[in-house]
Amino acid sequence: MLWLGVAYLGALAALLITSLWTQDDFTGTIQRAWTLENFRTLFTVEVYRTITVRTIAIAALVTVVDVVLAFPIALYMAKVASPRLQRLLVIAVLMPLWASYLVKAYAWRGMLSADGPIAWIASPFGLGTPGYGLVATTITLAYLWLPYMILPVYAGLERVPDSLFEASADLGGGAWTTIRRVVVPMAFPAIVAGSIFTFSLSMGDYIAVKIVGGTGQLLGNVVYDNSSTANNLPFAAAVATVPIVVMLGYLAAARRTGALENL
Amino acid sequence: MSTAISVRGLSKHFGDVRAVDDLDLDIADGEFFSMLGPSGSGKTTVLRLIAGFEEPTAGRILLGEEDVTRRPPFARDVNTVFQDYAIFPHMSVRQNVEYGLRVKKVGKAERRRRAEEALATVRLEGYADRRPHQLSGGQRQRVALARALVNRPQVLLLDEPLGALDLQLRREMQIELKEIQREVGITFVFVTHDQEEALTMSDRIAVFNEGRIEQLATPVELYDRPASAFVAGFVGSSNLLQGEAARDLLGVEGSFVIRPEKLQLVSEAPTESGRLSAPGVVREVVYLGASTTSVVELDAGPTVTVSHQNTDTSIDAALERRDQRVVVTWRRDHLVSLGSPDPAASPEEETA
């Protein structure tokens, strides 16, 4: 517990404290004087506001895409597949997690490139690759975090007794009615649990957007640039608190759905 | 009386296992029909086939006049009370009960009224706004019943609905279920492995064994005239006399069963006609409160169980009989023949 306190919360506290300091523009040294200057900059400068909204929007979009993709897969795994196929599918879902993050991001860079497979498949239909930008970022992030959505939803659905589905059918509910009125509500806490992963991971990401995002920037890039290139650690810390605050709000909302018991 | 369910040549195989094997069955309208059998005897599979949760390997299922064999569960006018109740945990009691009406697009006022009515039938007035996790096992069971009854199905299927309740509550629910069935007049098809439960509630009982019906009869018939050793052993307890023992004791060939309470312990062989007797030694005496059971090893070989009501103080006398020599006596017409190689010599002839 002490370790958790020091190593984990301590780092967070240090982050918060740093964000309240400021940096000397000439010498680049950190001045340990309490100020809210960093947060004022963050909220008043147009570009940072845009990036904040954009980051939240992309994280939300990635989450929605993952829910839509993960739900049928998880439902199939939990309720349709044979036990043997079920095990194989769990391994298949986990497999991408064994590969390096960078490899996967670069794989998508290749996929989305102007002469890549997507352009090649889409060209007969008069379409092209979306190219590098926010769409590519969303696709890549959605791919990267998909297992983190599938697994909790699968685990959540597996716990639902088959008799509930049978009861719905027995009472006159067709497949869609059963999914809408029984399966989705029963899976909802698990979906929220999965969305905590996809949302928070997307909020903090800066590598994928660097690789496939073109000129688009997310909060993570601002943190990265300010802590490395600009060497403005206090401002980077202030930017980094934004995802934390958003996530705290999200977690508080998630708690009310009972999703946290599903993690 | 018209038929609620007809089953013709119904089979269900799971791989090599014949869960249901070429079954024919007719269940009358308004009947309380029980399917009794040990686990794995196919009774639950028959219920699931009727409900539509399983597809038969062969055969047909008719609901009234309609062939429903290939119809999905939601297109059959039957409702099921599940063994684990299958109450939707994310809905209130009212939402659970209204579910069937809601998916059938019944108007809100009508829905409300019928749900209240169904909850009243199962004596759960005032529980409509509770959540399932706030209810006891018995109450959940009633919600499951109300949720099925509210749809006024042609047939209500009950899959061991009382199995999870404790004995006291189970006995109460047995009587209540029977009352409810009489009240609503819906055909009940009840699956159980508890013979006492089946005898208490049913109009007719089908005894299942290895995917087939061993005997289909009224409770009285089933108990007094079991058609096979399996039925005799599964429904109540019984003493089986066969082979040499039957020849020695009864003077005829064949297999016979007799119920423990039809046997009496006396000190001397009776002389009246129509009574048979056999000497033996009491090996065990078991006091059961309302009755006492004695295990007697007959000199002729077999061991029989004798049961008698503790209506007087003779219990002390009974207990003292351990290891004593006694005479077991019974009326000839209480013997039930399970088919003998020489039907003419069967004692059943005398009683028929």
XYZ file of C-alpha atoms in Angstrom:
615
model
C 0.000 0.000 0.000
C 2.818 2.327 0.880
C 4.484 1.501 -2.387
C 1.319 2.244 -4.266
C 1.061 5.518 -2.385
C 4.603 6.640 -3.046
C 5.201 5.285 -6.516
C 1.808 5.873 -8.012
C -0.061 8.629 -6.266
C 3.205 10.375 -5.448
C 3.984 10.763 -9.119
C 0.512 12.117 -9.717
C 0.866 14.594 -6.893
C 4.234 15.695 -8.233
C 2.577 16.245 -11.588
C -0.105 18.410 -10.080
C 2.372 20.436 -8.082
C 4.610 20.925 -11.112
C 1.680 22.214 -13.101
C 1.311 25.026 -10.586
C 4.885 26.224 -11.112
C 6.147 28.173 -14.043
C 9.137 28.351 -16.335
C 11.531 31.165 -16.907
C 11.323 31.913 -20.613
C 14.940 32.990 -20.916
C 16.845 30.482 -18.813
C 14.385 27.620 -19.159
C 14.673 26.883 -15.445
C 11.641 26.069 -13.400
C 10.498 28.713 -10.979
C 8.877 27.262 -7.913
C 6.354 29.982 -7.391
C 2.671 29.055 -7.112
C 0.699 30.260 -10.062
C -2.317 29.273 -12.172
C -0.682 30.838 -15.219
C -0.335 27.456 -17.019
C -4.013 26.702 -16.685
C -4.937 30.204 -17.800
C -2.880 29.713 -20.974
C -4.460 26.331 -21.497
C -8.004 27.616 -21.288
C -7.579 30.947 -23.051
C -5.308 30.140 -25.983
C -7.521 29.060 -28.864
C -5.257 26.289 -30.166
C -5.136 24.471 -26.831
C -8.916 24.613 -26.465
C -9.287 23.169 -29.954
C -6.813 20.395 -29.204
C -8.561 19.551 -25.915
C -11.962 19.291 -27.570
C -10.460 17.362 -30.488
C -8.768 14.896 -28.126
C -11.942 14.244 -26.182
C -13.896 13.879 -29.421
C -11.416 11.405 -30.872
C -11.283 9.411 -27.641
C -15.085 9.269 -27.628
C -15.194 8.320 -31.309
C -12.606 5.571 -30.816
C -14.689 4.273 -27.902
C -17.876 4.230 -29.947
C -16.152 2.482 -32.865
C -14.722 -0.096 -30.471
C -18.109 -0.718 -28.842
C -19.727 -1.241 -32.234
C -16.952 -3.583 -33.376
C -16.486 -5.404 -30.078
C -20.092 -6.115 -29.133
C -20.936 -8.598 -31.926
C -17.538 -10.278 -31.575
C -17.921 -10.587 -27.799
C -21.498 -11.826 -28.146
C -20.431 -14.453 -30.646
C -17.541 -15.545 -28.456
C -19.607 -15.727 -25.278
C -22.855 -17.233 -26.508
C -22.497 -18.790 -29.945
C -19.013 -20.273 -30.290
C -18.227 -23.786 -29.061
C -15.942 -23.958 -26.009
C -13.011 -24.865 -28.264
C -13.624 -22.031 -30.700
C -14.158 -19.763 -27.714
C -10.627 -20.448 -26.449
C -9.176 -19.934 -29.922
C -10.996 -16.631 -30.286
C -9.755 -15.367 -26.918
C -6.209 -16.128 -28.059
C -6.894 -14.459 -31.411
C -8.159 -11.338 -29.662
C -5.170 -11.262 -27.336
C -2.646 -11.915 -30.085
C -2.275 -8.319 -31.316
C -1.310 -7.370 -27.765
C 1.820 -9.479 -28.097
C 3.078 -7.304 -30.947
C 4.791 -4.013 -30.274
C 2.667 -0.925 -30.260
C 5.004 0.757 -32.705
C 4.891 -2.134 -35.148
C 1.091 -1.978 -35.201
C 1.041 1.780 -35.628
C 3.521 1.572 -38.479
C 1.543 -1.306 -39.976
C -1.433 1.028 -40.175
C 0.789 3.715 -41.639
C 1.615 1.253 -44.396
C -2.014 0.207 -44.784
C -3.157 3.803 -45.130
C -0.335 5.019 -47.340
C -1.139 6.363 -50.794
C -0.083 3.095 -52.481
C -1.042 0.839 -49.559
C -3.592 -2.003 -49.453
C -6.515 0.253 -48.501
C -5.923 2.557 -51.452
C -5.516 -0.518 -53.654
C -8.798 -2.073 -52.502
C -10.717 1.202 -52.543
C -9.545 2.462 -55.910
C -11.830 0.260 -58.079
C -14.770 1.872 -56.241
C -13.470 5.323 -56.979
C -12.365 5.802 -53.407
C -8.951 6.420 -51.935
C -7.202 5.987 -48.642
C -8.261 8.490 -45.986
C -4.589 9.443 -45.854
C -2.828 10.556 -42.696
C -4.911 12.659 -40.390
C -7.518 12.411 -37.704
C -9.483 9.684 -39.508
C -6.345 7.568 -39.735
C -5.641 8.294 -36.069
C -9.118 7.161 -35.084
C -8.807 3.971 -37.123
C -5.403 3.161 -35.671
C -6.417 3.881 -32.087
C -9.631 1.909 -32.489
C -7.569 -1.025 -33.746
C -5.007 -0.709 -30.967
C -7.528 -0.630 -28.112
C -10.111 -3.050 -29.515
C -8.988 -6.015 -27.342
C -9.469 -3.880 -24.237
C -13.112 -3.530 -25.212
C -13.738 -7.080 -26.434
C -12.409 -8.821 -23.338
C -14.503 -7.076 -20.643
C -17.651 -7.283 -22.796
C -16.978 -10.965 -23.494
C -16.424 -11.643 -19.781
C -19.571 -9.685 -18.920
C -21.721 -11.530 -21.456
C -20.352 -14.895 -20.452
C -21.635 -14.334 -16.941
C -25.187 -13.770 -18.191
C -27.081 -17.078 -17.916
C -28.454 -18.445 -21.201
C -31.827 -18.824 -19.542
C -32.280 -15.031 -19.628
C -32.021 -15.073 -23.425
C -34.317 -18.063 -23.586
C -36.777 -16.344 -21.274
C -36.860 -13.333 -23.586
C -37.495 -15.525 -26.622
C -40.060 -17.514 -24.676
C -41.970 -14.349 -23.809
C -42.208 -13.419 -27.474
C -39.031 -11.424 -28.011
C -37.322 -11.900 -31.379
C -33.554 -11.698 -31.761
C -33.438 -7.903 -32.035
C -35.819 -7.347 -29.159
C -33.756 -9.692 -27.006
C -30.521 -7.916 -27.904
C -32.022 -4.480 -27.323
C -33.951 -5.199 -24.141
C -31.880 -7.901 -22.450
C -28.408 -8.416 -23.922
C -27.288 -4.792 -24.234
C -28.616 -3.726 -20.802
C -26.951 -6.766 -19.238
C -23.680 -6.021 -21.055
C -23.824 -2.300 -20.360
C -21.639 -2.271 -17.224
C -19.045 -4.328 -19.097
C -19.200 -1.921 -22.059
C -18.606 0.995 -19.706
C -15.708 -0.892 -18.136
C -14.189 -1.436 -21.581
C -14.772 2.172 -22.529
C -12.720 3.297 -19.534
C -9.748 1.567 -21.141
C -10.360 2.728 -24.707
C -11.202 6.269 -23.633
C -8.297 6.808 -21.270
C -5.757 5.137 -23.544
C -6.923 7.310 -26.463
C -6.838 10.446 -24.331
C -3.186 9.936 -23.448
C -1.894 8.694 -26.767
C 0.585 10.712 -28.813
C 2.547 8.118 -30.757
C -0.191 6.882 -33.076
C -1.105 10.415 -33.980
C 2.554 11.171 -34.684
C 2.792 8.156 -36.984
C -0.514 8.327 -38.859
C -1.976 11.667 -37.735
C -0.288 13.855 -40.308
C -0.402 17.396 -39.015
C -3.138 16.737 -36.489
C -2.248 17.131 -32.867
C -3.727 15.725 -29.677
C -3.167 16.626 -26.042
C -0.495 13.965 -25.795
C 1.552 15.746 -28.454
C 1.330 18.990 -26.588
C 2.557 17.264 -23.441
C 5.337 15.572 -25.354
C 6.469 18.669 -27.189
C 6.424 20.809 -24.093
C 8.278 18.334 -21.936
C 10.932 17.419 -24.510
C 11.353 20.017 -27.243
C 10.151 23.113 -25.456
C 11.360 21.832 -22.125
C 8.421 23.543 -20.409
C 7.670 20.882 -17.857
C 5.160 22.900 -15.797
C 3.013 23.585 -18.836
C 3.250 19.958 -19.962
C 2.082 18.955 -16.491
C -0.833 21.352 -16.706
C -1.843 19.892 -20.072
C -1.508 16.380 -18.672
C -3.970 17.133 -15.888
C -6.703 17.688 -18.458
C -7.074 13.978 -19.403
C -6.856 13.125 -15.713
C -9.707 15.463 -14.830
C -11.766 14.252 -17.782
C -11.145 10.647 -16.776
C -12.079 11.351 -13.152
C -15.355 12.791 -14.368
C -15.828 9.786 -16.627
C -15.049 7.342 -13.820
C -17.495 9.100 -11.513
C -20.187 8.691 -14.165
C -19.171 5.074 -14.771
C -19.349 4.286 -11.070
C -23.046 5.005 -11.108
C -23.640 2.266 -13.684
C -21.908 -0.314 -11.508
C -19.280 -0.808 -14.204
C -16.347 -0.638 -11.839
C -17.265 -4.017 -10.380
C -16.632 -5.384 -13.865
C -12.989 -4.401 -14.237
C -61.581 -33.091 -23.963
C -59.428 -31.494 -26.632
C -55.701 -31.892 -26.833
C -53.342 -29.109 -25.787
C -50.125 -30.751 -26.951
C -49.528 -33.723 -29.214
C -46.091 -35.149 -29.694
C -45.517 -37.668 -32.489
C -42.368 -39.744 -32.946
C -40.294 -37.099 -31.214
C -36.562 -37.772 -30.976
C -33.649 -35.667 -29.882
C -30.112 -36.976 -30.154
C -27.056 -35.223 -28.737
C -24.253 -36.981 -30.601
C -24.662 -40.642 -29.690
C -26.949 -39.938 -26.762
C -30.642 -40.415 -27.369
C -32.013 -37.878 -24.935
C -35.521 -38.372 -26.287
C -36.261 -41.551 -28.175
C -39.280 -41.804 -30.502
C -41.784 -40.316 -28.090
C -45.574 -40.162 -28.504
C -47.541 -38.121 -26.038
C -50.907 -36.381 -25.748
C -51.578 -33.790 -23.098
C -55.189 -32.766 -22.585
C -56.449 -29.204 -22.354
C -56.511 -27.859 -18.801
C -54.570 -30.770 -17.442
C -51.862 -30.659 -14.772
C -49.404 -32.969 -16.457
C -46.122 -34.007 -14.852
C -43.029 -35.482 -16.436
C -41.214 -37.402 -13.746
C -37.856 -39.094 -13.983
C -34.271 -39.180 -12.790
C -31.824 -36.625 -14.168
C -30.817 -37.467 -17.724
C -34.072 -39.283 -18.433
C -35.067 -36.792 -21.130
C -37.942 -35.052 -19.370
C -36.351 -31.603 -19.454
C -35.359 -32.085 -23.092
C -38.996 -32.810 -23.975
C -39.993 -29.597 -22.220
C -37.319 -27.623 -24.071
C -38.444 -29.144 -27.363
C -42.017 -28.064 -26.672
C -40.811 -24.570 -25.733
C -38.694 -24.419 -28.896
C -35.267 -24.052 -27.275
C -34.120 -27.247 -28.947
C -34.772 -28.530 -32.452
C -35.935 -32.141 -32.595
C -33.896 -34.692 -34.511
C -37.145 -36.217 -35.709
C -40.844 -36.057 -35.022
C -43.558 -33.443 -34.738
C -44.981 -31.225 -32.013
C -48.542 -29.968 -32.276
C -49.890 -27.192 -30.129
C -53.638 -27.619 -30.332
C -54.128 -28.091 -34.081
C -51.015 -26.191 -35.131
C -47.739 -27.812 -36.057
C -45.102 -25.773 -34.216
C -42.164 -28.139 -34.731
C -40.087 -25.666 -36.778
C -41.222 -22.490 -35.089
C -38.870 -20.426 -32.922
C -39.743 -20.026 -29.217
C -41.179 -16.523 -29.665
C -43.731 -17.770 -32.204
C -45.206 -20.436 -29.931
C -48.098 -19.808 -27.612
C -46.404 -21.430 -24.634
C -44.515 -19.866 -21.746
C -41.866 -21.303 -19.494
C -41.059 -21.022 -15.813
C -37.333 -21.687 -15.672
C -35.509 -23.720 -13.096
C -33.306 -20.736 -12.189
C -36.345 -18.434 -12.691
C -34.411 -16.353 -15.272
C -35.730 -13.096 -13.855
C -34.234 -10.121 -15.728
C -32.019 -8.565 -13.043
C -31.969 -5.114 -14.652
C -35.749 -4.735 -14.522
C -38.200 -4.203 -11.693
C -40.750 -6.875 -10.842
C -43.372 -5.007 -12.863
C -41.094 -4.647 -15.901
C -40.320 -8.339 -15.689
C -43.990 -9.289 -15.595
C -44.881 -6.827 -18.355
C -42.044 -7.969 -20.613
C -44.080 -10.423 -22.686
C -46.893 -7.913 -23.172
C -44.452 -5.119 -23.980
C -42.748 -7.025 -26.784
C -46.194 -7.908 -28.133
C -46.998 -4.180 -28.188
C -49.882 -4.318 -25.712
C -50.942 -0.818 -24.615
C -49.597 0.604 -21.401
C -52.832 0.717 -19.398
C -53.795 -2.796 -20.401
C -50.275 -3.978 -19.626
C -50.346 -2.413 -16.188
C -53.736 -3.913 -15.390
C -52.811 -7.420 -16.464
C -49.483 -7.306 -14.638
C -51.261 -6.278 -11.410
C -53.707 -9.096 -11.969
C -50.948 -11.666 -12.502
C -49.060 -10.451 -9.442
C -52.267 -10.780 -7.435
C -52.701 -14.341 -8.683
C -49.303 -15.276 -7.277
C -49.921 -13.198 -4.130
C -47.278 -10.583 -4.805
C -49.430 -7.442 -4.667
C -47.346 -4.456 -3.671
C -44.078 -5.934 -4.908
C -44.283 -4.418 -8.403
C -41.588 -1.801 -7.829
C -39.082 -4.069 -6.106
C -35.875 -5.103 -7.823
C -35.261 -8.845 -8.260
C -32.262 -8.862 -5.889
C -34.539 -7.632 -3.100
C -36.691 -10.746 -3.318
C -36.377 -14.124 -1.632
C -36.128 -17.342 -3.639
C -39.808 -18.102 -3.172
C -40.809 -14.610 -4.266
C -38.636 -14.794 -7.379
C -40.296 -18.062 -8.187
C -43.664 -16.317 -7.998
C -42.445 -13.484 -10.215
C -41.353 -16.048 -12.806
C -44.791 -17.628 -12.592
C -46.572 -14.278 -12.925
C -44.356 -13.293 -15.861
C -45.411 -16.455 -17.689
C -49.084 -16.418 -16.668
C -49.646 -12.809 -17.667
C -49.400 -13.820 -21.343
C -52.267 -16.305 -20.927
C -50.479 -18.979 -22.926
C -52.199 -22.136 -24.124
C -49.689 -24.144 -22.154
C -47.433 -23.284 -19.255
C -44.173 -25.227 -19.061
C -42.529 -25.528 -15.658
C -38.960 -26.821 -15.452
C -38.398 -28.050 -11.881
C -39.544 -24.686 -10.582
C -39.575 -25.737 -6.943
C -36.191 -27.456 -6.979
C -34.301 -24.560 -5.395
C -36.759 -23.979 -2.549
C -36.468 -25.472 0.921
C -38.800 -28.307 1.880
C -41.309 -26.238 3.863
C -41.723 -23.647 1.113
C -41.798 -26.337 -1.547
C -44.764 -28.058 0.098
C -46.630 -24.754 0.348
C -45.885 -23.915 -3.286
C -47.017 -27.351 -4.444
C -50.478 -26.745 -3.068
C -50.502 -23.158 -4.276
C -49.411 -24.079 -7.795
C -52.227 -26.582 -8.006
C -54.703 -23.934 -6.836
C -53.388 -21.410 -9.349
C -53.649 -23.955 -12.121
C -57.273 -24.652 -11.233
C -57.957 -20.932 -11.056
C -56.481 -19.963 -14.437
C -57.410 -23.213 -16.196
C -54.217 -23.258 -18.286
C -52.573 -26.571 -19.155
C -49.515 -27.048 -16.926
C -46.654 -29.277 -18.021
C -44.494 -29.781 -14.993
C -41.038 -31.367 -14.982
C -39.742 -32.802 -11.724
C -37.528 -35.526 -10.329
C -39.448 -35.474 -7.046
C -42.047 -38.236 -7.068
C -43.870 -36.816 -4.062
C -44.231 -33.484 -5.865
C -45.607 -35.220 -8.950
C -48.058 -37.316 -6.931
C -49.276 -34.276 -4.981
C -50.104 -32.028 -7.907
C -50.677 -33.954 -11.086
C -53.740 -35.132 -12.932
C -51.506 -37.461 -14.889
C -47.837 -38.374 -14.679
C -45.447 -39.644 -17.341
C -42.511 -41.498 -15.820
C -39.409 -41.055 -17.971
C -36.455 -43.365 -18.207
C -33.669 -43.153 -20.801
C -35.599 -40.962 -23.197
C -38.763 -43.036 -23.138
C -41.963 -43.047 -21.149
C -42.070 -46.050 -18.819
C -45.618 -45.421 -17.740
C -48.245 -42.751 -18.209
C -51.010 -42.836 -15.624
C -52.847 -41.042 -12.856
C -51.017 -40.754 -9.523
C -53.172 -43.459 -7.908
C -52.693 -45.842 -10.796
C -48.985 -45.144 -10.909
C -48.583 -45.919 -7.251
C -50.897 -48.892 -6.995
C -50.264 -50.446 -10.409
C -46.680 -49.659 -11.458
C -46.021 -51.089 -14.904
C -42.372 -51.880 -14.364
C -39.777 -52.412 -11.665
C -38.339 -49.023 -12.614
C -41.615 -47.215 -11.982
C -42.227 -49.174 -8.784
C -38.784 -48.231 -7.527
C -38.892 -44.609 -8.639
C -42.389 -43.747 -7.476
C -42.432 -44.515 -3.788
C -40.455 -47.423 -2.415
C -41.357 -51.012 -3.076
C -40.376 -54.605 -2.473
C -39.542 -56.643 -5.514
C -40.215 -60.366 -5.476
C -39.013 -62.321 -8.470
C -37.539 -65.592 -9.664
C -37.123 -68.272 -7.057
C -38.397 -66.106 -4.205
C -41.639 -65.451 -6.090
C -42.069 -69.152 -6.713
C -41.399 -70.056 -3.081
C -43.481 -67.335 -1.483
C -46.303 -66.902 -3.955
C -46.342 -70.201 -5.732
C -46.204 -68.570 -9.163
C -43.581 -67.522 -11.666
C -42.936 -63.878 -12.455
C -41.936 -60.510 -10.977
C -44.108 -58.841 -8.372
C -43.884 -55.715 -6.318
C -45.612 -54.803 -3.099
C -45.511 -51.500 -1.211
C -43.957 -51.444 2.288
C -47.155 -50.144 3.899
C -49.117 -53.073 2.456
C -47.007 -55.481 4.521
C -47.710 -56.255 8.177
C -45.637 -57.749 10.953
C -47.398 -60.368 13.097
C -46.236 -63.059 15.448
C -48.142 -65.949 13.889
C -49.116 -66.727 10.347
C -52.763 -65.745 9.717
C -55.166 -68.352 8.424
C -57.721 -66.181 6.632
C -57.987 -66.715 2.912
C -56.462 -64.209 0.503
C -53.549 -63.585 2.843
C -50.041 -64.743 2.288
C -47.244 -64.773 4.799
C -43.568 -65.542 5.172
C -41.371 -65.888 8.259
C -38.191 -63.905 8.695
C -35.880 -61.996 11.045
C -36.048 -58.242 11.700
C -32.689 -56.772 10.769
C -33.290 -53.069 11.194
C -35.928 -50.779 12.650
C -35.994 -47.138 11.556
C -38.163 -44.636 13.381
C -39.396 -41.899 11.004
C -41.738 -39.894 13.212
C -45.049 -40.528 11.529
C -44.128 -44.058 10.612
C -41.669 -46.816 11.411
C -39.827 -48.853 8.827
C -38.596 -52.362 9.559
C -36.239 -54.293 7.330
C -36.992 -57.996 7.435
C -34.814 -60.727 5.992
C -37.171 -63.472 4.874
C -36.172 -67.070 5.307
C -36.986 -67.524 1.634
C -34.120 -65.192 0.686
C -35.211 -61.651 -0.180
C -35.140 -58.726 2.192
C -38.329 -56.673 2.409
C -39.172 -53.320 3.904
C -42.247 -53.054 6.092
C -43.722 -49.706 6.999
C -46.477 -48.899 9.466
C -48.036 -45.763 10.887
C -47.167 -44.870 14.467
C -50.790 -44.589 15.525
C -50.365 -46.114 18.992
C -47.631 -46.896 21.463
C -46.613 -49.975 19.547
C -43.456 -48.155 18.479
C -41.660 -49.439 21.560
C -42.754 -52.927 20.667
C -41.545 -52.380 17.114
C -38.139 -51.200 18.224
C -37.791 -54.197 20.494
C -38.362 -56.490 17.562
C -34.863 -56.000 16.238
C -33.259 -59.386 15.621
C -36.518 -61.112 16.580
C -38.293 -63.670 14.454
C -41.515 -62.382 12.920
C -44.033 -63.281 10.266
C -44.627 -60.844 7.414
C -48.118 -60.982 5.999
C -49.920 -59.311 3.100
C -53.053 -59.537 1.068
C -52.666 -61.374 -2.176
C -54.493 -58.651 -4.091
C -51.939 -56.047 -2.998
C -49.293 -57.780 -5.051
C -48.659 -56.090 -8.373
C -47.512 -58.258 -11.229
C -44.892 -56.773 -13.547
C -45.778 -59.277 -16.216
C -45.130 -62.955 -15.650
C -44.064 -65.685 -18.017
C -47.420 -67.362 -17.390
C -50.095 -64.659 -17.282
C -52.792 -67.189 -16.430
C -51.114 -67.903 -13.125
C -50.741 -64.267 -12.255
C -52.361 -63.325 -8.959
C -53.497 -60.148 -10.671
C -56.194 -62.245 -12.263
C -57.887 -62.677 -8.918
C -58.156 -58.967 -8.309
C -58.958 -57.731 -11.773
